[in-house]
Amino acid sequence: MSKSPLLLSVNFIPKDEVPVIAGCFADREVIDWEHGKKPGTLDGVEYAIAWNSEPELFSRMPDLKVIFSAGAGVDKILANPSLPADVPVVRFVDNSLTTRMSEWVCLQCLMHLRQQRQYDALQRGHCWKELPQPEAKDVQVGIMGMGVLGQDAARKLAVLGFNVVGWSRTKKTIDDIVCYDATETDAFLAQCQYLVGLLPLTAETTGIFNRSLFQKLAKHPVLASPVFINAGRGASQNEADLVSCLADGTLGGASVDVFETEPLPQDSPLWEFGNLILTPHMAATSEIIELGRSVARQIGRFEAGHPLEHVVDRSLGY
Ligand code: NDP
Ligand code: OXD
């Protein structure tokens, strides 16, 4: 093999799935950094697939040309102290990941709309009782983060009949979806009975979902609302505020896939709320074969002199 090796440092890829990635690179050695024997030197290694990698990893790679994120979010890579300033970081943008996220978001909105947690409680009490049931068209869902994931989720929620509004740093123009930019935050929040977070973690979005924001959301006249749904990053939510807002009724319900600390500590009060649907950062896990194919295709483009796709803007942090 004459081509530069690819270093794989992704802690969520188990050892027995590394061959799935390696199979996408017939002509290139894949160094399994997490499970394999670590080579004495990483000189000559031009590419890395990284995630939550050890702090000094990149300083061992003097010939590094591109870092590929194993997921859509790049906050952990950008926070790595050995990240070189001049090496491009490429996000994982993938149909399968996008589809899974939209499935999760639609599921959560429907779970709250159709009051499934209340029906679960009624079932446990052997209670045959029908609740008043508005339609999706009677519910306003706002999405904070109208990027690849937010836009797909918005379109699919609109197909289900929800009234969807979107919010992002730069204003979007999307058929049937009223969009707001970051200068119109309060006007946007006042529209939202359900609020979906699909934001990257940056300095600006850290702690953005807090009591002050939750208090600005709209109340639905029939359903438990407002409802907070977050699959972006846990550090964007103030969990003490989330707990107190669920406890005092500022929030009528929530669905949360991401947490300040993962795994969620056993003593977190969030485990206990009946009106909170909690999933373990699984809304849109990267499909390993698609990750391998995507990186192989991008390296092919790069070596053919074409621009890389989905390069992170370091000045924005996503
Ligand atoms: P994108 O980069 O495509 O979109 C990010 C969106 O957030 C953009 O619309 C951007 O605005 C907006 N945004 C960023 N910063 C701000 C800000 N300060 N104010 C207002 N809007 C802002 O990312 P993706 O849609 O691909 O992914 C979003 C995030 O989802 C990831 O970063 C990751 O954290 C999370 N994720 C979670 C997964 C899970 O399983 N739970 C799986 C995959 C991703 P603009 O359009 O103007 O640039
Ligand atoms: C991602 C994730 O960013 O899974 O892709 O969180």
Short mmCIF file of C-alpha atoms and ligand atoms in Angstrom, two decimals:
data_model
loop_
_atom_site.label_atom_id
_atom_site.label_comp_id
_atom_site.label_asym_id
_atom_site.label_seq_id
_atom_site.Cartn_x
_atom_site.Cartn_y
_atom_site.Cartn_z
CA MET A 1 0.00 0.00 0.00
CA SER A 2 1.64 3.22 -1.08
CA LYS A 3 -1.14 5.56 -0.01
CA SER A 4 -1.03 7.39 3.31
CA PRO A 5 -2.68 5.48 6.16
CA LEU A 6 -5.92 6.70 7.75
CA LEU A 7 -6.07 6.92 11.53
CA LEU A 8 -9.37 5.94 13.14
CA SER A 9 -9.91 7.38 16.62
CA VAL A 10 -13.61 6.98 17.33
CA ASN A 11 -14.55 5.58 20.73
CA PHE A 12 -18.12 4.66 19.73
CA ILE A 13 -16.99 2.30 16.97
CA PRO A 14 -16.50 -1.14 18.57
CA LYS A 15 -13.45 -3.23 17.63
CA ASP A 16 -15.52 -5.69 15.63
CA GLU A 17 -16.90 -2.89 13.43
CA VAL A 18 -13.51 -1.43 12.51
CA PRO A 19 -13.27 -3.82 9.51
CA VAL A 20 -16.45 -2.18 8.16
CA ILE A 21 -14.53 1.10 7.92
CA ALA A 22 -11.33 -0.59 6.75
CA GLY A 23 -13.31 -2.28 3.95
CA CYS A 24 -14.03 1.15 2.46
CA PHE A 25 -10.26 1.71 1.96
CA ALA A 26 -8.97 -1.23 -0.06
CA ASP A 27 -5.70 0.55 -0.90
CA ARG A 28 -5.04 2.27 2.43
CA GLU A 29 -4.08 1.00 5.87
CA VAL A 30 -6.55 1.94 8.61
CA ILE A 31 -4.88 2.38 12.02
CA ASP A 32 -7.31 1.39 14.78
CA TRP A 33 -6.13 3.85 17.43
CA GLU A 34 -8.74 2.97 20.05
CA HIS A 35 -8.32 -0.82 20.13
CA GLY A 36 -5.18 -1.75 18.20
CA LYS A 37 -1.46 -1.69 18.99
CA LYS A 38 -0.43 1.97 18.72
CA PRO A 39 2.39 2.57 16.19
CA GLY A 40 5.53 4.30 17.53
CA THR A 41 5.17 7.12 15.04
CA LEU A 42 2.32 8.64 13.09
CA ASP A 43 4.65 10.37 10.61
CA GLY A 44 3.18 10.14 7.12
CA VAL A 45 -0.43 9.75 8.32
CA GLU A 46 -2.36 12.35 6.36
CA TYR A 47 -5.98 11.61 7.36
CA ALA A 48 -7.84 10.99 10.60
CA ILE A 49 -11.42 10.13 11.48
CA ALA A 50 -11.88 11.56 14.96
CA TRP A 51 -14.56 12.09 17.58
CA ASN A 52 -13.80 12.41 21.28
CA SER A 53 -10.08 11.82 20.74
CA GLU A 54 -7.33 12.03 23.33
CA PRO A 55 -6.01 15.57 23.91
CA GLU A 56 -2.54 15.17 22.39
CA LEU A 57 -3.50 12.98 19.43
CA PHE A 58 -3.10 15.52 16.62
CA SER A 59 0.28 16.72 17.87
CA ARG A 60 1.61 13.25 17.00
CA MET A 61 0.55 13.70 13.37
CA PRO A 62 2.94 16.16 11.68
CA ASP A 63 1.71 15.27 8.19
CA LEU A 64 -2.02 15.50 8.91
CA LYS A 65 -3.95 17.02 5.98
CA VAL A 66 -7.66 16.51 6.83
CA ILE A 67 -9.63 15.59 9.97
CA PHE A 68 -13.00 13.93 9.36
CA SER A 69 -15.56 14.06 12.16
CA ALA A 70 -17.30 10.76 12.85
CA GLY A 71 -20.50 12.71 13.51
CA ALA A 72 -22.33 15.82 12.41
CA GLY A 73 -21.25 17.74 15.50
CA VAL A 74 -17.63 18.84 15.81
CA ASP A 75 -17.55 20.44 19.26
CA LYS A 76 -15.28 17.77 20.77
CA ILE A 77 -12.81 17.96 17.87
CA LEU A 78 -12.70 21.76 17.94
CA ALA A 79 -12.09 21.63 21.71
CA ASN A 80 -9.13 19.25 21.33
CA PRO A 81 -6.04 21.17 22.53
CA SER A 82 -3.77 19.59 19.90
CA LEU A 83 -6.02 20.55 16.95
CA PRO A 84 -3.77 22.19 14.32
CA ALA A 85 -4.96 25.63 13.21
CA ASP A 86 -4.51 25.02 9.51
CA VAL A 87 -5.96 21.52 9.00
CA PRO A 88 -9.53 21.42 7.64
CA VAL A 89 -12.17 19.67 9.78
CA VAL A 90 -14.94 18.00 7.78
CA ARG A 91 -18.41 17.30 9.26
CA PHE A 92 -20.24 14.03 8.60
CA VAL A 93 -23.30 14.94 6.53
CA ASP A 94 -25.25 11.89 5.52
CA ASN A 95 -28.80 11.01 4.40
CA SER A 96 -29.11 8.11 6.77
CA LEU A 97 -28.12 10.27 9.77
CA THR A 98 -30.48 13.05 8.66
CA THR A 99 -33.37 10.61 8.18
CA ARG A 100 -32.87 9.10 11.63
CA MET A 101 -32.84 12.51 13.28
CA SER A 102 -36.07 13.51 11.55
CA GLU A 103 -37.64 10.21 12.63
CA TRP A 104 -36.69 11.00 16.24
CA VAL A 105 -37.98 14.59 16.08
CA CYS A 106 -41.27 13.59 14.44
CA LEU A 107 -41.71 10.76 16.94
CA GLN A 108 -41.20 13.11 19.89
CA CYS A 109 -43.61 15.73 18.54
CA LEU A 110 -46.23 13.03 17.94
CA MET A 111 -45.65 11.47 21.38
CA HIS A 112 -46.45 14.82 23.00
CA LEU A 113 -49.26 15.71 20.58
CA ARG A 114 -50.97 12.34 21.08
CA GLN A 115 -50.30 12.49 24.84
CA GLN A 116 -48.72 9.04 24.87
CA ARG A 117 -47.13 9.43 28.29
CA GLN A 118 -50.57 10.28 29.76
CA TYR A 119 -52.07 7.21 28.03
CA ASP A 120 -49.21 5.07 29.38
CA ALA A 121 -50.12 6.23 32.90
CA LEU A 122 -53.82 5.55 32.27
CA GLN A 123 -52.95 2.05 31.00
CA ARG A 124 -50.92 1.33 34.13
CA GLY A 125 -54.01 2.32 36.18
CA HIS A 126 -56.31 0.13 34.01
CA CYS A 127 -58.20 3.32 33.22
CA TRP A 128 -60.22 3.57 29.97
CA LYS A 129 -60.38 7.30 29.33
CA GLU A 130 -60.14 9.44 26.21
CA LEU A 131 -58.36 12.82 26.41
CA PRO A 132 -59.26 15.91 24.32
CA GLN A 133 -57.14 15.61 21.16
CA PRO A 134 -56.12 18.60 19.00
CA GLU A 135 -54.60 17.98 15.56
CA ALA A 136 -51.04 18.69 14.47
CA LYS A 137 -52.31 21.70 12.52
CA ASP A 138 -53.29 23.26 15.86
CA VAL A 139 -49.73 23.06 17.21
CA GLN A 140 -46.84 25.44 16.50
CA VAL A 141 -43.43 23.77 16.47
CA GLY A 142 -40.31 25.94 16.40
CA ILE A 143 -36.91 24.58 15.44
CA MET A 144 -33.74 26.29 16.68
CA GLY A 145 -31.00 25.33 14.21
CA MET A 146 -32.15 25.25 10.59
CA GLY A 147 -29.12 23.50 9.12
CA VAL A 148 -29.02 20.11 7.45
CA LEU A 149 -30.94 18.40 10.28
CA GLY A 150 -33.29 21.22 11.21
CA GLN A 151 -34.47 21.78 7.65
CA ASP A 152 -35.19 18.11 7.03
CA ALA A 153 -37.07 17.78 10.32
CA ALA A 154 -39.02 20.96 9.54
CA ARG A 155 -40.19 19.63 6.19
CA LYS A 156 -41.23 16.29 7.64
CA LEU A 157 -43.10 17.90 10.56
CA ALA A 158 -44.90 20.10 8.05
CA VAL A 159 -45.95 16.98 6.08
CA LEU A 160 -47.44 15.63 9.32
CA GLY A 161 -49.47 18.83 9.52
CA PHE A 162 -47.62 20.74 12.25
CA ASN A 163 -47.24 24.51 11.90
CA VAL A 164 -43.47 24.86 11.72
CA VAL A 165 -41.33 27.93 12.29
CA GLY A 166 -37.53 28.00 12.12
CA TRP A 167 -34.74 30.02 13.74
CA SER A 168 -31.09 30.23 12.72
CA ARG A 169 -28.17 32.64 12.65
CA THR A 170 -28.88 33.49 8.99
CA LYS A 171 -32.49 33.62 7.82
CA LYS A 172 -33.72 30.80 5.60
CA THR A 173 -36.36 30.86 2.86
CA ILE A 174 -38.30 27.60 2.89
CA ASP A 175 -41.78 26.99 1.41
CA ASP A 176 -44.55 26.91 4.03
CA ILE A 177 -42.12 27.50 6.94
CA VAL A 178 -41.82 30.95 8.45
CA CYS A 179 -38.18 31.54 9.32
CA TYR A 180 -36.56 33.90 11.79
CA ASP A 181 -32.96 34.92 12.32
CA ALA A 182 -31.02 35.45 15.51
CA THR A 183 -32.14 39.11 15.77
CA GLU A 184 -35.79 37.98 16.06
CA THR A 185 -35.48 35.47 18.86
CA ASP A 186 -38.31 36.67 21.10
CA ALA A 187 -40.78 36.92 18.20
CA PHE A 188 -39.81 33.37 17.24
CA LEU A 189 -40.09 31.97 20.78
CA ALA A 190 -43.54 33.53 21.23
CA GLN A 191 -44.72 31.31 18.33
CA CYS A 192 -43.46 28.03 19.79
CA GLN A 193 -45.67 25.64 21.75
CA TYR A 194 -43.13 22.90 21.06
CA LEU A 195 -39.46 23.91 20.78
CA VAL A 196 -36.97 21.61 19.03
CA GLY A 197 -33.22 22.18 19.56
CA LEU A 198 -30.95 21.09 16.69
CA LEU A 199 -28.09 23.48 17.34
CA PRO A 200 -24.35 22.80 17.31
CA LEU A 201 -22.50 23.48 20.55
CA THR A 202 -20.60 26.75 20.33
CA ALA A 203 -19.80 29.60 22.72
CA GLU A 204 -23.08 31.26 21.61
CA THR A 205 -25.28 28.20 22.06
CA THR A 206 -23.88 27.01 25.41
CA GLY A 207 -26.67 27.24 28.00
CA ILE A 208 -29.07 28.85 25.51
CA PHE A 209 -31.99 26.64 26.64
CA ASN A 210 -32.59 28.09 30.09
CA ARG A 211 -35.46 29.32 32.27
CA SER A 212 -35.51 32.75 30.67
CA LEU A 213 -35.97 31.15 27.22
CA PHE A 214 -38.51 28.55 28.41
CA GLN A 215 -40.63 31.33 29.93
CA LYS A 216 -40.94 32.98 26.51
CA LEU A 217 -42.53 29.94 24.85
CA ALA A 218 -46.24 29.81 23.97
CA LYS A 219 -48.87 27.76 25.80
CA HIS A 220 -51.25 25.51 23.90
CA PRO A 221 -54.82 25.89 25.21
CA VAL A 222 -55.44 22.11 25.46
CA LEU A 223 -52.16 20.22 25.41
CA ALA A 224 -49.49 20.18 28.10
CA SER A 225 -47.23 22.85 26.80
CA PRO A 226 -44.71 24.31 26.24
CA VAL A 227 -42.73 21.20 25.32
CA PHE A 228 -38.93 21.24 24.96
CA ILE A 229 -37.28 18.71 22.63
CA ASN A 230 -33.48 18.66 22.33
CA ALA A 231 -31.18 16.50 20.23
CA GLY A 232 -28.44 19.08 19.55
CA ARG A 233 -25.97 19.08 22.42
CA GLY A 234 -26.53 18.73 26.16
CA ALA A 235 -24.37 21.69 27.12
CA SER A 236 -26.83 23.92 25.25
CA GLN A 237 -29.41 23.17 27.93
CA ASN A 238 -29.19 24.41 31.51
CA GLU A 239 -30.24 21.19 33.23
CA ALA A 240 -30.94 22.78 36.61
CA ASP A 241 -33.38 25.11 34.82
CA LEU A 242 -34.85 22.22 32.84
CA VAL A 243 -35.52 20.33 36.09
CA SER A 244 -37.08 23.32 37.85
CA CYS A 245 -39.17 24.30 34.80
CA LEU A 246 -40.55 20.76 34.49
CA ALA A 247 -41.23 20.72 38.23
CA ASP A 248 -43.08 24.04 38.37
CA GLY A 249 -45.01 23.62 35.09
CA THR A 250 -43.14 26.28 33.09
CA LEU A 251 -42.59 23.31 30.78
CA GLY A 252 -45.41 20.83 30.27
CA GLY A 253 -43.13 18.13 28.91
CA ALA A 254 -39.78 17.42 27.30
CA SER A 255 -37.86 14.95 25.15
CA VAL A 256 -34.10 14.99 25.60
CA ASP A 257 -31.47 12.91 23.80
CA VAL A 258 -28.36 14.85 24.86
CA PHE A 259 -27.12 15.84 28.32
CA GLU A 260 -24.54 18.05 30.02
CA THR A 261 -22.85 14.85 31.25
CA GLU A 262 -23.16 11.61 29.26
CA PRO A 263 -24.00 8.97 30.31
CA LEU A 264 -26.57 10.85 32.41
CA PRO A 265 -25.49 10.41 36.06
CA GLN A 266 -27.62 7.97 38.06
CA ASP A 267 -28.55 10.70 40.54
CA SER A 268 -29.84 13.16 37.93
CA PRO A 269 -33.41 14.25 38.76
CA LEU A 270 -34.18 14.07 35.02
CA TRP A 271 -34.62 10.28 35.25
CA GLU A 272 -37.68 10.78 37.47
CA PHE A 273 -39.98 12.99 35.38
CA GLY A 274 -42.97 11.16 33.91
CA ASN A 275 -43.46 13.97 31.38
CA LEU A 276 -39.83 13.77 30.15
CA ILE A 277 -38.91 11.29 27.43
CA LEU A 278 -35.22 10.50 27.79
CA THR A 279 -33.08 8.72 25.18
CA PRO A 280 -29.32 7.98 25.46
CA HIS A 281 -27.82 10.15 22.69
CA MET A 282 -29.15 7.83 20.01
CA ALA A 283 -31.37 10.13 17.95
CA ALA A 284 -29.10 9.87 14.91
CA THR A 285 -26.07 7.68 15.49
CA SER A 286 -23.67 7.60 12.54
CA GLU A 287 -24.00 4.54 10.33
CA ILE A 288 -20.46 3.07 10.24
CA ILE A 289 -20.48 1.91 6.62
CA GLU A 290 -21.83 5.28 5.46
CA LEU A 291 -19.13 7.07 7.46
CA GLY A 292 -16.44 4.97 5.76
CA ARG A 293 -17.92 5.53 2.31
CA SER A 294 -18.25 9.26 2.90
CA VAL A 295 -14.63 9.65 4.06
CA ALA A 296 -13.34 7.52 1.16
CA ARG A 297 -15.30 9.68 -1.30
CA GLN A 298 -14.02 12.91 0.28
CA ILE A 299 -10.40 11.73 0.24
CA GLY A 300 -10.89 10.80 -3.41
CA ARG A 301 -12.11 14.35 -4.12
CA PHE A 302 -9.29 15.90 -2.12
CA GLU A 303 -6.58 13.89 -3.86
CA ALA A 304 -8.11 14.71 -7.24
CA GLY A 305 -7.76 18.42 -6.41
CA HIS A 306 -11.48 19.09 -5.78
CA PRO A 307 -12.67 21.04 -2.75
CA LEU A 308 -13.69 19.12 0.37
CA GLU A 309 -17.40 19.27 1.24
CA HIS A 310 -18.92 20.28 4.62
CA VAL A 311 -15.77 21.93 5.95
CA VAL A 312 -16.25 23.50 9.39
CA ASP A 313 -16.02 27.27 9.63
CA ARG A 314 -13.65 27.60 12.59
CA SER A 315 -14.65 31.24 13.14
CA LEU A 316 -18.29 30.15 13.71
CA GLY A 317 -17.43 26.92 15.55
CA TYR A 318 -19.60 24.60 13.42
P1 NDP B 1 -25.60 22.45 10.59
O1 NDP B 1 -24.27 23.07 10.74
O2 NDP B 1 -26.05 22.03 9.24
O3 NDP B 1 -26.71 23.45 11.15
C1 NDP B 1 -26.55 24.18 12.31
C2 NDP B 1 -27.68 25.19 12.41
O4 NDP B 1 -27.58 25.92 13.65
C3 NDP B 1 -27.62 26.25 11.30
O5 NDP B 1 -28.92 26.58 10.86
C4 NDP B 1 -26.98 27.45 11.99
O6 NDP B 1 -27.33 28.70 11.44
C5 NDP B 1 -27.60 27.31 13.37
N1 NDP B 1 -26.81 28.03 14.36
C6 NDP B 1 -25.55 27.76 14.80
N2 NDP B 1 -25.17 28.66 15.72
C7 NDP B 1 -26.20 29.51 15.86
C8 NDP B 1 -26.42 30.65 16.66
N3 NDP B 1 -25.48 31.08 17.52
N4 NDP B 1 -27.59 31.27 16.55
C9 NDP B 1 -28.52 30.85 15.69
N5 NDP B 1 -28.39 29.76 14.90
C10 NDP B 1 -27.24 29.11 14.99
O7 NDP B 1 -25.66 21.23 11.61
P2 NDP B 1 -26.57 19.92 11.55
O8 NDP B 1 -27.97 20.34 11.27
O9 NDP B 1 -25.94 18.92 10.67
O10 NDP B 1 -26.40 19.38 13.04
C11 NDP B 1 -26.79 20.17 14.15
C12 NDP B 1 -26.28 19.55 15.44
O11 NDP B 1 -27.04 18.40 15.77
C13 NDP B 1 -24.85 19.03 15.43
O12 NDP B 1 -23.92 20.07 15.55
C14 NDP B 1 -24.84 18.11 16.62
O13 NDP B 1 -24.51 18.84 17.79
C15 NDP B 1 -26.30 17.63 16.71
N6 NDP B 1 -26.42 16.20 16.39
C16 NDP B 1 -26.94 15.36 17.34
C17 NDP B 1 -27.13 14.02 17.06
C18 NDP B 1 -27.77 13.12 18.04
O14 NDP B 1 -27.78 11.89 17.83
N7 NDP B 1 -28.33 13.62 19.13
C19 NDP B 1 -26.76 13.47 15.75
C20 NDP B 1 -26.25 14.44 14.84
C21 NDP B 1 -26.09 15.76 15.15
P3 NDP B 1 -26.93 29.07 9.92
O15 NDP B 1 -27.80 28.19 9.05
O16 NDP B 1 -27.28 30.50 9.80
O17 NDP B 1 -25.46 28.77 9.77
C1 OXD B 2 -23.38 13.68 15.96
C2 OXD B 2 -23.90 12.93 17.10
O1 OXD B 2 -22.95 14.83 16.13
O2 OXD B 2 -24.17 11.72 16.95
O3 OXD B 2 -23.39 13.14 14.84
O4 OXD B 2 -24.08 13.50 18.17
#
